[in-house]
Coordinates of C-alpha atoms in Angstrom, one line a residue:
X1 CA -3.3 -28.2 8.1
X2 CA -6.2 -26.6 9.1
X3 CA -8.6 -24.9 6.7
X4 CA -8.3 -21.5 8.3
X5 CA -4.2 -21.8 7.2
X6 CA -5.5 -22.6 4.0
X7 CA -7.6 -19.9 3.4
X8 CA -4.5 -17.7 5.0
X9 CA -1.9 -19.4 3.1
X10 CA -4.2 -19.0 -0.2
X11 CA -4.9 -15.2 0.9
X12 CA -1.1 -14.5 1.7
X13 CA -0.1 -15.8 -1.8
X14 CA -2.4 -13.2 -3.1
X15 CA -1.0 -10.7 -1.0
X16 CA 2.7 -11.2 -2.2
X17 CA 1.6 -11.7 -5.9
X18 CA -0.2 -8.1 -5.8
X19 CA 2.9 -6.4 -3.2
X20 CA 5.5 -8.0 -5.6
X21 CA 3.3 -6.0 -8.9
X22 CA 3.0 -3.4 -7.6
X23 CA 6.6 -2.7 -6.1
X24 CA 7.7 -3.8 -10.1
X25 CA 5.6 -1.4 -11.3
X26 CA 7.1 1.4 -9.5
X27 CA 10.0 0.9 -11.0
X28 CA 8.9 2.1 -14.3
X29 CA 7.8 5.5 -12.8
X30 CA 10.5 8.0 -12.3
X31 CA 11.2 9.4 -8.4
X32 CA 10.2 12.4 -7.6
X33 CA 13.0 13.5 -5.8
X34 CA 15.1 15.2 -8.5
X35 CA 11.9 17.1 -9.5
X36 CA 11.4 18.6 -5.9
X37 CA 15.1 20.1 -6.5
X38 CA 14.1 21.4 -9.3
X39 CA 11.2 22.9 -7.4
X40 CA 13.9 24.4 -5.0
X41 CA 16.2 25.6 -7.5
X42 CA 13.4 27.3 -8.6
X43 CA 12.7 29.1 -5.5
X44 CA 16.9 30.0 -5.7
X45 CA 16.5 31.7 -9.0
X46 CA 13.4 34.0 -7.6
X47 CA 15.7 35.2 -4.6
X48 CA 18.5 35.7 -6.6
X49 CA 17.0 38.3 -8.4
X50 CA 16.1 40.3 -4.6
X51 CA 18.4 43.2 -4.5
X52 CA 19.5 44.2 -0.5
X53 CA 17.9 47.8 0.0
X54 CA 20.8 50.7 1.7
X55 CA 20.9 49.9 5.1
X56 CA 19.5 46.5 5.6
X57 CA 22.4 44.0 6.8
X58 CA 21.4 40.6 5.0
X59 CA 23.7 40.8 2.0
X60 CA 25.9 38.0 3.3
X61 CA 23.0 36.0 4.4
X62 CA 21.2 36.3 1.0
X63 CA 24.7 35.2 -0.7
X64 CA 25.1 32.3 1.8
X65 CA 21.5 30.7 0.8
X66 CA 21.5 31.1 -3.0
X67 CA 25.5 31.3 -3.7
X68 CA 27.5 33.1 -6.1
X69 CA 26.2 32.0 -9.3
X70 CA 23.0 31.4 -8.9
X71 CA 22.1 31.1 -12.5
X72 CA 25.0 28.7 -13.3
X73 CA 23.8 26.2 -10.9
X74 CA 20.7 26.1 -11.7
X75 CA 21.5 25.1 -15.0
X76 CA 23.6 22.3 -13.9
X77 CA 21.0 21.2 -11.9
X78 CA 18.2 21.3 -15.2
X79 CA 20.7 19.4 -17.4
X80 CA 21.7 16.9 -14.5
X81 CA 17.8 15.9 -14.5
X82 CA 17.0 16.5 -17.7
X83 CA 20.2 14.0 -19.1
X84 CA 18.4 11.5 -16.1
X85 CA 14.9 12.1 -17.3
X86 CA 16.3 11.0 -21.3
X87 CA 18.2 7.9 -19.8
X88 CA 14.9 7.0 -18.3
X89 CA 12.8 7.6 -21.1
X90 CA 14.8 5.6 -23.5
X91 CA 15.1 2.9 -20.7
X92 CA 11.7 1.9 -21.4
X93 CA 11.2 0.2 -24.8
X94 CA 7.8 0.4 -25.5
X95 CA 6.5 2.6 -28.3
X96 CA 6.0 5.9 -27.0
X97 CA 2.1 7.5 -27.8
X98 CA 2.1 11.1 -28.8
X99 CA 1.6 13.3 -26.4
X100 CA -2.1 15.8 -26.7
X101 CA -1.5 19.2 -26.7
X102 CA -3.0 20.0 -23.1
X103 CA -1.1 17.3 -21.5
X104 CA 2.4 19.4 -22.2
X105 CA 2.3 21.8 -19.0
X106 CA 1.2 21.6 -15.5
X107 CA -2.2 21.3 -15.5
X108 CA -3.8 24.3 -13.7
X109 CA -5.9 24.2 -10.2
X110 CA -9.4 22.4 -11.4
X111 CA -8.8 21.3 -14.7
X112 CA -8.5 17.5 -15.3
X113 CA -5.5 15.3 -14.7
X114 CA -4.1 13.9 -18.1
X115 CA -3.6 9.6 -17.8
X116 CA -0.6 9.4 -19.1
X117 CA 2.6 6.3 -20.0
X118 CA 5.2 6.8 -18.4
X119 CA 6.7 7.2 -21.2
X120 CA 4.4 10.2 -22.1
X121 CA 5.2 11.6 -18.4
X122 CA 9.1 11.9 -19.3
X123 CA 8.8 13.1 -22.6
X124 CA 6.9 16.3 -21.3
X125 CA 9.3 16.7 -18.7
X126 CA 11.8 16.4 -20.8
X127 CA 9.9 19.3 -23.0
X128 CA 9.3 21.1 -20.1
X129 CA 13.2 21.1 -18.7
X130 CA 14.0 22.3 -22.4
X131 CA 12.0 25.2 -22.2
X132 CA 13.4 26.7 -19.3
X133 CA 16.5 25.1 -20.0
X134 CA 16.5 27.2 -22.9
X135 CA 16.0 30.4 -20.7
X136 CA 18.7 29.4 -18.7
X137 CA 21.4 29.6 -21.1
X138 CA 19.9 32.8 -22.7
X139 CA 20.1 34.6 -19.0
X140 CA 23.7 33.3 -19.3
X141 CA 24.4 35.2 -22.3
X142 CA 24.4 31.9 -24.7
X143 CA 22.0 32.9 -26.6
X144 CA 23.0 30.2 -29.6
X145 CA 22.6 27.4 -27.3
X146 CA 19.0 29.1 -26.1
X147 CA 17.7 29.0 -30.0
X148 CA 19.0 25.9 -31.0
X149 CA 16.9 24.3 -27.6
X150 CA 13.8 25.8 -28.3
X151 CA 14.4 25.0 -32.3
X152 CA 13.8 20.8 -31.0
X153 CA 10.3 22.0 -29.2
X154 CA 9.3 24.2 -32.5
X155 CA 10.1 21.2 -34.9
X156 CA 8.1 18.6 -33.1
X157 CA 4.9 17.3 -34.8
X158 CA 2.7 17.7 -32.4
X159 CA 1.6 21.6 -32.0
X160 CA 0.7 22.6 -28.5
X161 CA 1.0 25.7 -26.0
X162 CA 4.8 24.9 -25.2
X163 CA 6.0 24.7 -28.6
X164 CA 4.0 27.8 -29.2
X165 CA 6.2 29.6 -26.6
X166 CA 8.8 28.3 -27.7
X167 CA 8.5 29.9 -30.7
X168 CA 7.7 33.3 -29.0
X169 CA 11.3 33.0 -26.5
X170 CA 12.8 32.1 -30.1
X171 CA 11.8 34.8 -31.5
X172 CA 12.9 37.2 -28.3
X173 CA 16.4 36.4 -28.7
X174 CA 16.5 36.0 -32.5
X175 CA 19.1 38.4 -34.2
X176 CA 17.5 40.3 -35.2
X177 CA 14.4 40.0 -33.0
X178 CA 10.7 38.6 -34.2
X179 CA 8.0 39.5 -32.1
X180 CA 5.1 37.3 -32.9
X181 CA 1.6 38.6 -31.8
X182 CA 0.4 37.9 -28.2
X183 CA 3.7 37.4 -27.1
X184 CA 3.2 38.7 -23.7
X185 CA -0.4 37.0 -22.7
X186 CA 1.4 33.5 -24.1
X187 CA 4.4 34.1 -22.0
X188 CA 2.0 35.3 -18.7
X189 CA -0.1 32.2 -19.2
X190 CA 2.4 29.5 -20.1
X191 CA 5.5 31.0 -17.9
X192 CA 5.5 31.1 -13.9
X193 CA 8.1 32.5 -11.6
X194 CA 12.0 33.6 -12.5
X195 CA 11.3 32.2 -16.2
X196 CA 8.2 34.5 -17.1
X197 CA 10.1 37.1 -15.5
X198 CA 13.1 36.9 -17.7
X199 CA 10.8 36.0 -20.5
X200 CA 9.0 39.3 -20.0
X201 CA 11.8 41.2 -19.2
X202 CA 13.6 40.9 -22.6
X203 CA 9.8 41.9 -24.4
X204 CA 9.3 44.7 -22.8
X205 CA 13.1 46.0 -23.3
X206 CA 12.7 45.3 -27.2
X207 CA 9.2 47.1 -27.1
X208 CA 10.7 49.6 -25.1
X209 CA 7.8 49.7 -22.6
X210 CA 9.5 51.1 -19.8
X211 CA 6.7 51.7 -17.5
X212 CA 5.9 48.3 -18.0
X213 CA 9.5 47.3 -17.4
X214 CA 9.2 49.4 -13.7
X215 CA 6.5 47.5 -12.4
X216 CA 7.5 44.5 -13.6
X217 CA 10.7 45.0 -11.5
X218 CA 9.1 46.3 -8.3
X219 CA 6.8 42.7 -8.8
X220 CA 9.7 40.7 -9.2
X221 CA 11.5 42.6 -6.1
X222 CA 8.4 41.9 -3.5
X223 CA 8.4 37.9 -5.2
X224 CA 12.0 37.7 -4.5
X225 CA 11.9 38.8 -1.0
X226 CA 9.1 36.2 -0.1
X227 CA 11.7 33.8 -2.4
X228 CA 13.9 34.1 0.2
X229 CA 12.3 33.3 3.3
X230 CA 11.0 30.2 1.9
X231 CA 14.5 29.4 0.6
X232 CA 15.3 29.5 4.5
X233 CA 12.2 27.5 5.3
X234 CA 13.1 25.0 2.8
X235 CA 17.0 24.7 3.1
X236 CA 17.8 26.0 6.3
X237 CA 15.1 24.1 9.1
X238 CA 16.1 20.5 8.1
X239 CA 19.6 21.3 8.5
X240 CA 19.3 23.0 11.4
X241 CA 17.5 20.0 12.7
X242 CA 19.8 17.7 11.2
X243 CA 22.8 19.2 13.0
X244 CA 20.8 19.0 16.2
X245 CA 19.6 15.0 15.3
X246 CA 23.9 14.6 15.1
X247 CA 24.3 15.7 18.1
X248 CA 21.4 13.7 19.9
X249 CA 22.5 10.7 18.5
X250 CA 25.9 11.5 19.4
X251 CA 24.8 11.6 22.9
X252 CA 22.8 8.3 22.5
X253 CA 25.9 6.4 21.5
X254 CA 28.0 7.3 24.2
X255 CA 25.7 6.7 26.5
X256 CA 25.4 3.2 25.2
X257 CA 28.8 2.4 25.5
X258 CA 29.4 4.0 28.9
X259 CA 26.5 2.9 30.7
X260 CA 26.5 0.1 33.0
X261 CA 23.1 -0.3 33.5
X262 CA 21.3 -3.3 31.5
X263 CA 19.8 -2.3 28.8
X264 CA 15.9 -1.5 28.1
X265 CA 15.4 -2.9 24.9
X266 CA 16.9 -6.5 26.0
X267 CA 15.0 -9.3 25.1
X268 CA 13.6 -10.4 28.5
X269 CA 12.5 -6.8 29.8
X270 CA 11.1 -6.1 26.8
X271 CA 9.5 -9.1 26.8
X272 CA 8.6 -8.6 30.3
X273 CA 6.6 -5.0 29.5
X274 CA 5.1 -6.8 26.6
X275 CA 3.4 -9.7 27.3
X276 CA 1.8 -11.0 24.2
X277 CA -1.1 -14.0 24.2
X278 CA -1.2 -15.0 21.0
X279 CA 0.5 -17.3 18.8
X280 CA 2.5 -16.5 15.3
X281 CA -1.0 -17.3 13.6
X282 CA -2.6 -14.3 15.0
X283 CA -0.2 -12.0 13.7
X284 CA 0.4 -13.9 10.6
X285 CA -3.7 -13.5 10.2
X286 CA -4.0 -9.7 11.3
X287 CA -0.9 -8.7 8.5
X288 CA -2.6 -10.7 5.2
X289 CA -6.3 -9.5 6.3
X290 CA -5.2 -5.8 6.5
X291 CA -3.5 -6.5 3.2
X292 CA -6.3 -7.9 1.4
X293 CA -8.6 -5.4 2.9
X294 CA -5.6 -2.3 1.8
X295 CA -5.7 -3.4 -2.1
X296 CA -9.6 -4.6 -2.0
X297 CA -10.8 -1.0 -0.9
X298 CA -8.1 0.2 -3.0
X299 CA -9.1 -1.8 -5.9
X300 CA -12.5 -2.8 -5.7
X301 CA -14.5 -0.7 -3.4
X302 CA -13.6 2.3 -4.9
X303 CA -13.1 2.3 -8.0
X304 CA -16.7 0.2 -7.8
X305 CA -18.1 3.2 -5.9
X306 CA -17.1 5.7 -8.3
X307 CA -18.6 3.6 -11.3
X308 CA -22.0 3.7 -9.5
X309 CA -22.1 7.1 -8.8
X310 CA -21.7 7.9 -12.5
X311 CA -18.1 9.5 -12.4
X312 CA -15.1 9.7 -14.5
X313 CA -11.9 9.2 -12.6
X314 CA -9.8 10.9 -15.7
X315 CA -12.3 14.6 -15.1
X316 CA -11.1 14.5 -11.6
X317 CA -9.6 17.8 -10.1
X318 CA -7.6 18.1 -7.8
X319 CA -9.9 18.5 -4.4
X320 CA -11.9 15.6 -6.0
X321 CA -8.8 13.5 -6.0
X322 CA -8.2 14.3 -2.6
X323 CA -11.8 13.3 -1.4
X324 CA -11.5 10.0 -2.5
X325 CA -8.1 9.5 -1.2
X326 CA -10.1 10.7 1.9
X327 CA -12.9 8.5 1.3
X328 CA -10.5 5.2 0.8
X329 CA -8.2 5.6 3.6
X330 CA -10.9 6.5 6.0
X331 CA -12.4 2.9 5.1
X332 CA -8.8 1.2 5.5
X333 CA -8.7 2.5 9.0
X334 CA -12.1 1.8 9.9
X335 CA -11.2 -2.2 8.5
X336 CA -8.1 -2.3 9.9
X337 CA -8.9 -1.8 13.6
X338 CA -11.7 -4.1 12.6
X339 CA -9.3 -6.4 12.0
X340 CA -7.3 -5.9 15.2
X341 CA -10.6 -6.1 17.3
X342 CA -11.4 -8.9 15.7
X343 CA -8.2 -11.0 16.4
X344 CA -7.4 -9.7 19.6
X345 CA -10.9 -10.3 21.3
X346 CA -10.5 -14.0 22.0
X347 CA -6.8 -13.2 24.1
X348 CA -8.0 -9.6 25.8
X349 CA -11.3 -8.2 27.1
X350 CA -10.7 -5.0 25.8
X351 CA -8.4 -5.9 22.5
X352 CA -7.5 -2.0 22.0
X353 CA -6.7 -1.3 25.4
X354 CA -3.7 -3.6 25.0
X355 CA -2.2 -0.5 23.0
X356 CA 0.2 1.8 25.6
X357 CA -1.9 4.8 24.9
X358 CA -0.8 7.2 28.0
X359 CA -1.0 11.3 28.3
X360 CA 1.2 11.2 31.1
X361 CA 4.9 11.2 30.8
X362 CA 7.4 12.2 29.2
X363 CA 6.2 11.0 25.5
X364 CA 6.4 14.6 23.7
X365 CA 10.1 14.5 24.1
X366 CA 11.0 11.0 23.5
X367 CA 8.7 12.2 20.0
X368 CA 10.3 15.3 19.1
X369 CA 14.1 14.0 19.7
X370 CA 13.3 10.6 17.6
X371 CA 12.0 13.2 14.4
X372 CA 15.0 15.4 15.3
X373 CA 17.2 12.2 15.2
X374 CA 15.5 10.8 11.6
X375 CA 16.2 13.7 9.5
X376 CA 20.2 12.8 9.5
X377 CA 19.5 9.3 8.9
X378 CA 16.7 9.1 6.4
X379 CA 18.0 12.5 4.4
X380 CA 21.0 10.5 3.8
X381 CA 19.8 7.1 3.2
X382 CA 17.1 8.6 0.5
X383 CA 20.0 10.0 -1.6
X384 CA 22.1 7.0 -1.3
X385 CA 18.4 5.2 -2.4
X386 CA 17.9 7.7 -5.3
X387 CA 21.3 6.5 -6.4
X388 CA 21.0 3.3 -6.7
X389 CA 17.9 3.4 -8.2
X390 CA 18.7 5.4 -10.9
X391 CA 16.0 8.2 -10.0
X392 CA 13.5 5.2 -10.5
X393 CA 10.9 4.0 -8.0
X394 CA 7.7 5.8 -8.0
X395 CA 6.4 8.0 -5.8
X396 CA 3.2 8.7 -3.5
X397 CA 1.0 10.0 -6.3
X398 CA -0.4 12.9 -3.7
X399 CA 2.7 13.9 -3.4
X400 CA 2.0 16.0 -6.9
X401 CA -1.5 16.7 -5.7
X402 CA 0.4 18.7 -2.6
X403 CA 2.9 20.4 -4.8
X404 CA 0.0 21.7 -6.8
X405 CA -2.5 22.2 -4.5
X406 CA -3.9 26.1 -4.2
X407 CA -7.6 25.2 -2.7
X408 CA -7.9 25.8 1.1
X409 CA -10.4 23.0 0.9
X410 CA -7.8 20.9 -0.7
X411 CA -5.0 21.2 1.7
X412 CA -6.9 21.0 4.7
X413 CA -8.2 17.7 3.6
X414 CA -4.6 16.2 3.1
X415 CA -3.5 18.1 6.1
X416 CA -5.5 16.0 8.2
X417 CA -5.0 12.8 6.1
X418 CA -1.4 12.9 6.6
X419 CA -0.8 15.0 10.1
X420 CA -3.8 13.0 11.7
X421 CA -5.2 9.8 10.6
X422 CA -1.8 8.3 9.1
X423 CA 0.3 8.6 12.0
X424 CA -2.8 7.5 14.2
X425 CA -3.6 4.3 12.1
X426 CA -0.3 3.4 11.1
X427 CA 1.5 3.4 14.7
X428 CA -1.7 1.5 15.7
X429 CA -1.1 -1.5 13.2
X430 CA 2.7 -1.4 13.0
X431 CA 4.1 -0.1 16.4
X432 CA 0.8 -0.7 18.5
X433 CA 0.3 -3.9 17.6
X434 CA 3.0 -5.7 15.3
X435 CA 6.2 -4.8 17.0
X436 CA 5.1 -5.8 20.5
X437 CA 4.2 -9.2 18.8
X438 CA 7.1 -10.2 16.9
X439 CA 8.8 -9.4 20.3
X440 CA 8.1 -12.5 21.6
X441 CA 9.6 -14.5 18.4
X442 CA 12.4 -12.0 17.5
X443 CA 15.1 -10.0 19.3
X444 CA 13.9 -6.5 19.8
X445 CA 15.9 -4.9 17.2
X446 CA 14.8 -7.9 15.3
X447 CA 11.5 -7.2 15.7
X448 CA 12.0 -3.4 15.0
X449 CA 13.8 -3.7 11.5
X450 CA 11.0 -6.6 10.4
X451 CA 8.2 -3.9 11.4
X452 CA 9.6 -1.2 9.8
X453 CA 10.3 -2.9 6.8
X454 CA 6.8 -4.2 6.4
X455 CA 5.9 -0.4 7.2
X456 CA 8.1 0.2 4.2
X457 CA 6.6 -2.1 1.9
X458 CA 2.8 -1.1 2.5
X459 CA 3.3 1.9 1.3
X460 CA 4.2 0.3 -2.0
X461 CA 6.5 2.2 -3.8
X462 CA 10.4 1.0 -4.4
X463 CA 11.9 4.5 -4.3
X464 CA 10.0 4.4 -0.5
X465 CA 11.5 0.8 1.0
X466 CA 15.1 1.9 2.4
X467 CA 14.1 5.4 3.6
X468 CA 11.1 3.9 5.3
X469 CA 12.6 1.2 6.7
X470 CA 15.1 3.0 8.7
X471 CA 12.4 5.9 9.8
X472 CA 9.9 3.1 10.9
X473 CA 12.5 1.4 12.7
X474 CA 13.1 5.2 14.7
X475 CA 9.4 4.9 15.3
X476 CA 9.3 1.3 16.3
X477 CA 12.9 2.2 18.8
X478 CA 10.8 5.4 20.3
X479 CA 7.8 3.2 21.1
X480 CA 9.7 0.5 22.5
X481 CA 11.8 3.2 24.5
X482 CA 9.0 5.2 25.4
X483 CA 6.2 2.6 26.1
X484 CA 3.6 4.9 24.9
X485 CA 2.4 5.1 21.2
X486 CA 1.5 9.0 21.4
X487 CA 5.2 9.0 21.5
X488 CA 5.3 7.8 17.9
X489 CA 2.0 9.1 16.6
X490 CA 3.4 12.7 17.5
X491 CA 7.0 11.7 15.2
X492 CA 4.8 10.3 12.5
X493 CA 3.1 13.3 12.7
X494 CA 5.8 15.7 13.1
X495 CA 8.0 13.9 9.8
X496 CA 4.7 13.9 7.6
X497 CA 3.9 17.6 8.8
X498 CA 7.1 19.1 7.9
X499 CA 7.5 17.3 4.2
X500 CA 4.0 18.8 4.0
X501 CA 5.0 22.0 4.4
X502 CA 8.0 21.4 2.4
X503 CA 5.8 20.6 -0.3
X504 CA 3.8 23.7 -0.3
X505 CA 6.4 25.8 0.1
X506 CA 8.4 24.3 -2.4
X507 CA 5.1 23.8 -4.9
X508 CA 5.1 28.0 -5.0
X509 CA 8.2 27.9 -6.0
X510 CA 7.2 28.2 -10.1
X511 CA 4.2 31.1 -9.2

């Protein structure tokens, strides 16, 4: 053995120790999944409350999108994730720390991120869910159940802003009523969307404020008109798109048992289109090195270049988040085609230009029907996935940056991150470069599901591995379909735009 596969073996032993920690560690941290329900339910409740004006047609379309009791299944949905969240939290066996009082809500646009166990991160959900759970059954008229909810929040130890307005709603529905003193600026400040609405609805009635009431009303109107169209945004695109993805790949299996022709993803014509130089070292070599250099610049560089610049990772707001996640995955791409120049200089002149990079063509379809034919596939794989995991399996931790994102600054940053240099960089490494390669040692399809499931894996998160899989073995089938990475780059691009947008839409869904 060589001392090269030494170094490699040593480095690659390093690289499983710290993908195998990592994916273990995400199992501790709850999915995010059943949260970005909640997120829509939310949005349900806010057009619920839109009331069709005379003359205006939409009453059945309004009805299809939110249902006939709105209210009802939204509390279903609260108690179904909040009964998951408990089973979670006492799941974990270590001791839990008390939570501080200004880690209990969503922190606000610029103030700092809380650490927190996650153990501490399901116990203020759970507080959270109880709140508005609380809400929910007093909107339904169980006004007993409401009080005796909010009593748990008002008896726990710890004092903070969400047992405080838990004592306000308690004392709003209290026969007879209390009203304690700032109720309204503690509901406004610690209540967003449908729930500060109801909230403020019932203190105004008992204070008999009835101009108050009216423009409270007309607010809640114009919020549950814009409610709606986002509900159709939301709920009714990726269904739309789903229905069409059916049909396409309807269309693709029939084809591929009718057809006579030999097909192009066959071992020798692939093979053929592909030539690759190098041996199973190269590849072996260009995977560990962009690990080591993924979790080094992840690890070390960063965290290293915040220390010397005098900052506190735990003050960090939001936009300041974002620029380092900027920062670090702009120096993983820059090391990663490093790499690939690198390794690929001693087989090709121009090591890059290997990559099937062509404008021509008929790439921008082959893109948009492989996104169009993911949604099905991945939508229901990632609930079949939440299943079995039990709502565990971490998630993208900018995935909550997203939701709470209200900076311009902010969102055009991880625009770009994800709608650009993502698709860009990824199809580079794993379509551009490691599929054509494992061609020549694997069948194609072999070849595609080993790619995509490496694709799956780098992103580190158990919750991610089947649902990635299956979209990075769509990518890898378009690129070896389409011969031309743009073709891939644009449904990268298209799949990571669209949750994107899901994600704002859905992260106004509490405002």
């Amino acid at each position: 053995m060589t001392i090269k596969r030494m170094i490699l073996g040593l480095l690659t032993l390093v690289v499983i120790i710290l993908v195998s920690t990592a994916l273990v560690s995400s199992w501790t941290k709850p999915q995010i999944q059943s949260q970005l329900q909640l997120y829509q339910t939310n949005i349900l409740l806010q057009a619920a409350e839109w009331q069709v004006p005379e003359g205006e047609k939409l009453g059945s379309t309004r009805n299809a999108l939110i249902g006939e009791q709105p209210v009802k299944t939204a509390l279903t949905q609260y108690q179904e994730v909040r009964q998951s969240a408990q089973k979670n939290l006492e799941r974990l066996s270590a001791p839990l720390t008390p939570l501080s009082p200004e880690s209990e809500l969503d922190p606000k646009l610029g103030s700092a991120p809380v650490r927190r166990s996650p153990q501490q991160q399901l116990q203020s959900l759970i507080n959270q869910l109880d709140l508005r759970l609380g809400i929910l059954h007093a909107s339904s008229g169980q006004a007993a159940v409401a009080l005796q909810t909010w009593q748990g929040l008002i008896a726990q130890p710890e004092s903070s802003e969400l047992t405080q307005t838990a004592a306000v709603l308690s004392g709003l529905w209290s026969d007879p009523p209390r009203l304690l003193p700032d109720a309204e600026q503690q509901l406004s400040s610690s209540l967003k969307g449908w729930f500060r609405y109801q909230a403020l609805t019932q203190l105004y009635q008992l204070q008999q404020r009835q101009d108050a009431l009216v423009q409270l009303q007309a607010a809640e109107q114009e919020m549950a008109r814009s409610a709606l169209s986002r509900l159709v945004i939301v709920g009714g695109m990726p269904v739309l798109g789903s229905l069409i993805g059916i049909g396409l790949l309807i269309v693709w299996l029939v084809r591929q048992v009718t057809s006579q022709k030999p097909s192009p993803l066959s071992p020798s014509m692939v093979r053929a289109n592909w030539p690759v130089p190098w041996e199973r070292e190269t590849i072996w070599q260009v995977v560990v090195l962009w690990f080591i250099a993924f979790f080094g610049i992840s690890l070390l560089v960063v965290p290293l270049a915040v220390q010397l610049l005098g900052l506190n990772p735990a003050t960090f707001s939001p936009r300041a988040q974002t620029l380092v996640a900027l920062f670090s995955y702009v120096g993983l791409v820059v090391a990663g085609l490093s790499i690939l120049y690198f390794c690929l200089r001693p087989f090709l002149p121009q090591p890059l230009s290997w990559l099937r990079i062509n404008w021509k063509g008929n790439w921008f379809w082959w893109g948009l029907a492989g996104y169009l034919a993911a949604l099905p596939l991945v939508i229901v794989v990632s609930l079949v996935n939440q299943r079995l995991l039990e709502e565990q399996g971490g998630a993208n931790p900018l995935l909550e940056v997203i939701l709470q994102s209200r900076d311009g600054v902010t969102i055009a940053v991880l625009f770009g991150m994800v709608a650009v240099l993502a698709p860009f960089f990824e199809e580079t490494l794993f379509r551009g470069f490691l599929l054509p390669s494992l061609t020549r040692y694997l069948p194609p399809w072999g070849a595609i599901a080993t790619s995509g499931l490496l694709f799956a894996i780098a992103h580190l998160n158990l919750s991610d591995v089947l649902p990635l899989t299956v979209l990075g073995m769509i990518l890898g089938f378009v690129y070896l379909r389409s011969r031309n990475l743009l073709a891939s780059m644009l449904l990268h691009s298209l799949w990571n735009s669209g949750s994107f947008l899901g994600l704002l839409i859905l992260g106004g869904g509490l405002n």
